[in-house]
Amino acid sequence: MLGLDERGQISVVVVAVYVIIFGLALVLTFRHGYSRQSGWLELLIFCIFRVAGGVIHIVAEKVDPPVKGLFIAAYVLEGVGLGPLLLCTASFLEVAGSPILGKHPFLNQRKFSLVRIAIIAGLVAQTIGSSIASSSDSDAPSILRYIGAIILVICYVLLALYDLLIWKVQDRLTEHNITLLKCISGSLAFLAVRVLYSTLSSFSSSSVTTEGDSSSSSKSVLAEFNSSRGSWELFLLMSVLMEFAVVALYVTFGLSLPISKGMGYHAVYADETSRTQLDLISSTRGPASNV
């Protein structure tokens, strides 16, 4: 197709799909708000990274003679996209657990903020490490790639743990919170595969090959997860499809969420929580209010 190899053809599909999802994410961002905790802005940024990375990869394969810098940019963007997706998940998880934040010994806004900072730190380390390692001719991965990958794994484990903790107190959540929590739990299963692929890719050899490069590649098992020379089947299955499954779940939730008089879902949660608190106060002080 269009004289592209398998990864180039995947990029064409990725660009087409995420242009559509970008439009939906933009609608959801305006519909539900730009708040950091909402998660929609991170989803929008993720779509931008995917479209930009796909376009650059297609251009890189069409340019003759090949420009290694374009391939490096495409593969760096491919790795960077995981960050906004984890940030998006953290934001949605905080929204799902909003009725109990501060009331649970292990769940509060400060912990979620620390996880976000850690995700950004891991993302920066992995991006810098990937850029340095890919620009060199050595197959030795940069130590920053190791550090970044490990940080992102730890952040994922923390998010999965927070998800389990919130499920344990689901009786204190509203209907919309529980629906969002189900969506997040499903997404975490797909994210586990995506994080695993990113980690294995970070520990594989790091040099980038351009189209038509006949240099031999490493025969190690991890070489199959290399960002440029690895198996395109594994890339499609463990990276592209897993990301799409996560995004599809979040977009479906956002589109199905009822909006009352233009209120975003934060307002819906706040309204439901306020009514619950007022009902509790009324039932407690009911007899005295008639005196």
C-alpha positions in Angstrom: 0.0 0.0 0.0 1.5 3.3 -1.2 4.9 1.7 -1.3 5.1 1.4 2.5 6.2 -1.5 4.6 4.0 -3.1 7.3 4.8 -0.4 9.9 4.1 2.3 7.4 0.8 0.7 6.5 -0.1 0.5 10.2 0.7 4.2 10.5 -1.7 5.1 7.7 -4.5 3.3 9.6 -3.5 4.9 12.9 -3.6 8.4 11.4 -7.0 7.8 9.9 -8.5 6.3 13.1 -7.0 8.9 15.5 -8.1 11.9 13.3 -11.6 10.7 13.9 -11.0 10.0 17.6 -9.4 13.4 17.9 -12.6 15.0 16.7 -14.6 13.0 19.3 -12.1 13.8 22.0 -12.4 17.5 21.1 -16.1 17.3 21.5 -15.8 15.5 24.8 -13.2 18.1 26.0 -15.6 21.0 25.4 -18.6 18.9 26.7 -17.0 17.9 30.0 -14.5 20.6 30.5 -10.7 21.3 30.4 -10.1 20.4 34.1 -6.9 18.4 34.6 -8.9 15.9 36.6 -11.4 15.3 33.8 -8.8 13.4 31.7 -10.2 14.5 28.4 -7.4 17.0 27.7 -4.8 14.2 28.2 -6.8 12.0 25.8 -6.8 14.9 23.3 -3.0 15.2 23.6 -2.6 11.4 23.1 -4.5 11.6 19.8 -2.3 14.5 18.7 0.9 12.4 19.4 -0.5 9.4 17.5 -1.5 11.5 14.5 1.8 13.4 14.4 3.9 10.2 14.9 2.0 8.4 12.2 2.4 11.2 9.7 6.1 11.5 10.4 6.6 7.8 10.0 4.8 7.8 6.6 6.9 10.8 5.4 10.1 9.1 6.7 9.4 6.0 4.5 8.5 8.1 1.4 11.6 10.4 1.6 14.4 9.3 -0.7 17.2 9.1 0.4 16.0 8.0 3.9 16.4 10.5 6.7 17.2 8.8 10.0 16.1 11.8 12.0 12.5 11.3 10.8 12.5 7.7 11.9 13.9 8.7 15.3 11.1 11.3 15.7 8.4 8.8 14.7 9.6 6.2 17.2 10.1 8.7 20.0 6.5 9.9 19.5 5.4 6.3 19.5 6.8 5.8 23.0 5.8 9.2 24.3 2.1 8.5 23.6 1.9 6.1 26.6 2.4 9.0 29.0 -0.8 10.9 28.2 -2.7 7.6 28.2 -1.5 6.9 31.8 -2.2 10.4 32.9 -5.7 10.1 31.4 -6.3 6.9 33.3 -5.1 8.6 36.6 -7.4 11.5 36.1 -10.4 9.3 35.4 -9.6 7.1 38.4 -9.5 10.2 40.6 -12.9 11.2 39.3 -14.3 7.7 39.9 -13.1 7.8 43.5 -13.9 11.4 44.2 -16.7 10.7 46.8 -14.1 8.9 49.0 -10.9 10.9 48.4 -9.6 12.2 51.7 -11.8 9.7 53.6 -9.7 6.7 52.8 -6.3 6.3 54.4 -4.6 5.4 51.1 -6.7 7.5 48.7 -6.3 11.3 48.4 -5.6 14.0 45.8 -2.0 14.3 47.0 -1.2 10.7 46.1 -2.8 11.1 42.7 -0.8 14.2 42.1 2.4 12.4 43.0 1.5 9.6 40.6 1.0 12.2 37.8 4.4 13.8 38.6 6.0 10.4 38.5 4.4 9.5 35.1 5.7 12.8 33.6 9.2 12.2 35.1 9.2 8.7 33.6 8.0 10.0 30.3 10.8 12.6 30.2 13.5 10.1 31.1 12.3 7.6 28.5 12.0 10.3 25.8 15.5 11.7 26.4 17.0 8.2 26.7 15.3 7.0 23.5 16.5 10.1 21.6 20.1 9.7 22.8 20.2 6.0 22.2 18.5 6.1 18.8 20.8 8.8 17.6 23.9 6.7 18.2 25.1 3.7 16.3 25.4 1.6 19.4 22.8 -1.1 20.3 23.2 -0.3 24.1 20.1 1.3 25.5 20.5 4.4 27.5 20.2 4.1 31.3 17.5 6.8 31.1 15.3 4.5 29.1 15.7 1.9 31.8 14.8 4.4 34.5 11.8 5.8 32.6 10.4 2.3 31.8 10.7 1.2 35.5 9.0 4.4 36.7 6.1 3.9 34.3 5.7 0.3 35.4 5.5 1.4 39.1 3.0 4.1 38.2 0.8 1.5 36.4 1.0 -0.8 39.4 -0.1 2.1 41.7 -3.0 2.9 39.5 -4.1 -0.7 39.4 -3.9 -0.8 43.2 -5.9 2.4 43.5 -8.5 0.8 41.3 -8.8 -2.2 43.6 -9.0 0.0 46.7 -11.9 2.0 45.2 -13.7 -1.2 44.2 -13.6 -2.2 47.9 -15.7 0.8 48.8 -18.0 0.8 45.8 -21.1 1.0 48.0 -20.1 4.6 48.7 -20.0 5.5 45.0 -22.7 7.0 42.8 -24.0 5.1 39.8 -21.9 7.2 37.3 -18.8 6.6 39.5 -19.2 2.9 39.3 -19.8 3.0 35.6 -16.6 4.9 35.1 -14.8 2.5 37.5 -15.8 -0.4 35.3 -14.5 1.4 32.3 -11.2 2.0 34.0 -10.8 -1.6 35.2 -11.3 -2.8 31.7 -8.8 -0.3 30.4 -6.2 -1.3 32.9 -6.2 -4.8 31.5 -5.3 -3.5 28.0 -2.9 -1.0 29.5 -1.0 -3.9 31.2 -0.1 -5.3 27.8 0.8 -1.9 26.5 3.1 -1.1 29.4 4.7 -4.5 29.1 5.4 -3.9 25.4 6.9 -0.5 26.3 9.1 -2.0 29.0 10.4 -4.8 26.8 11.0 -2.3 24.0 13.0 0.0 26.4 15.3 -2.9 27.3 15.9 -4.0 23.7 18.6 -2.7 21.5 18.1 1.0 20.7 19.6 1.9 17.4 17.1 2.9 14.7 17.3 1.5 11.1 15.9 3.3 8.1 14.0 1.6 5.3 16.3 -0.5 3.2 19.0 -0.7 5.9 20.4 -4.1 5.5 22.5 -4.1 8.7 21.9 -7.2 10.9 19.9 -6.9 14.0 20.2 -8.6 17.3 19.0 -12.2 17.5 17.9 -11.8 21.2 14.3 -12.4 22.2 14.0 -8.7 23.2 15.0 -7.7 19.7 11.5 -8.6 18.6 10.3 -5.6 20.7 12.7 -3.2 19.2 10.9 0.1 18.2 12.2 0.0 14.6 13.5 -3.5 13.8 11.2 -5.7 15.9 8.2 -7.7 14.9 5.5 -5.5 13.4 2.9 -8.2 14.5 3.8 -7.7 18.2 3.8 -4.0 17.7 0.3 -4.1 16.2 -1.1 -6.5 18.8 0.6 -5.3 22.0 0.8 -1.6 21.3 -1.6 -0.3 18.6 -4.6 -2.5 19.3 -4.2 -2.2 23.1 -4.1 1.6 22.9 -7.2 1.7 20.7 -9.1 -0.6 23.1 -8.4 1.8 26.0 -9.3 4.9 24.0 -12.5 3.2 22.7 -13.6 2.5 26.3 -13.0 6.0 27.4 -14.7 7.6 24.4 -17.7 5.3 24.7 -18.1 6.3 28.3 -17.8 10.0 27.6 -20.4 9.8 24.8 -22.8 7.8 26.9 -22.6 10.0 30.0 -25.7 12.1 30.4 -25.3 15.8 30.5 -28.0 17.9 32.4 -28.4 21.5 31.4 -24.9 21.6 30.0 -23.3 20.5 33.2 -20.1 18.4 32.9 -19.9 15.1 34.8 -18.0 16.8 37.6 -21.1 18.9 38.2 -23.3 15.7 38.0 -21.1 14.0 40.6 -21.1 17.0 42.8 -24.8 17.4 42.6 -25.5 13.8 43.4 -23.0 13.9 46.3 -24.6 17.1 47.6 -28.0 15.6 47.5 -26.8 12.6 49.4 -25.2 14.8 52.1 -28.4 16.9 52.4 -30.5 13.8 52.7 -28.3 12.5 55.4 -28.4 15.8 57.3 -32.2 16.0 56.9 -32.7 12.5 58.3 -30.4 13.2 61.2 -31.9 16.6 62.1 -35.5 15.9 60.9 -37.3 16.0 64.2 -35.5 19.1 65.4 -36.3 21.0 62.3 -40.0 20.9 63.2 -39.5 22.5 66.6 
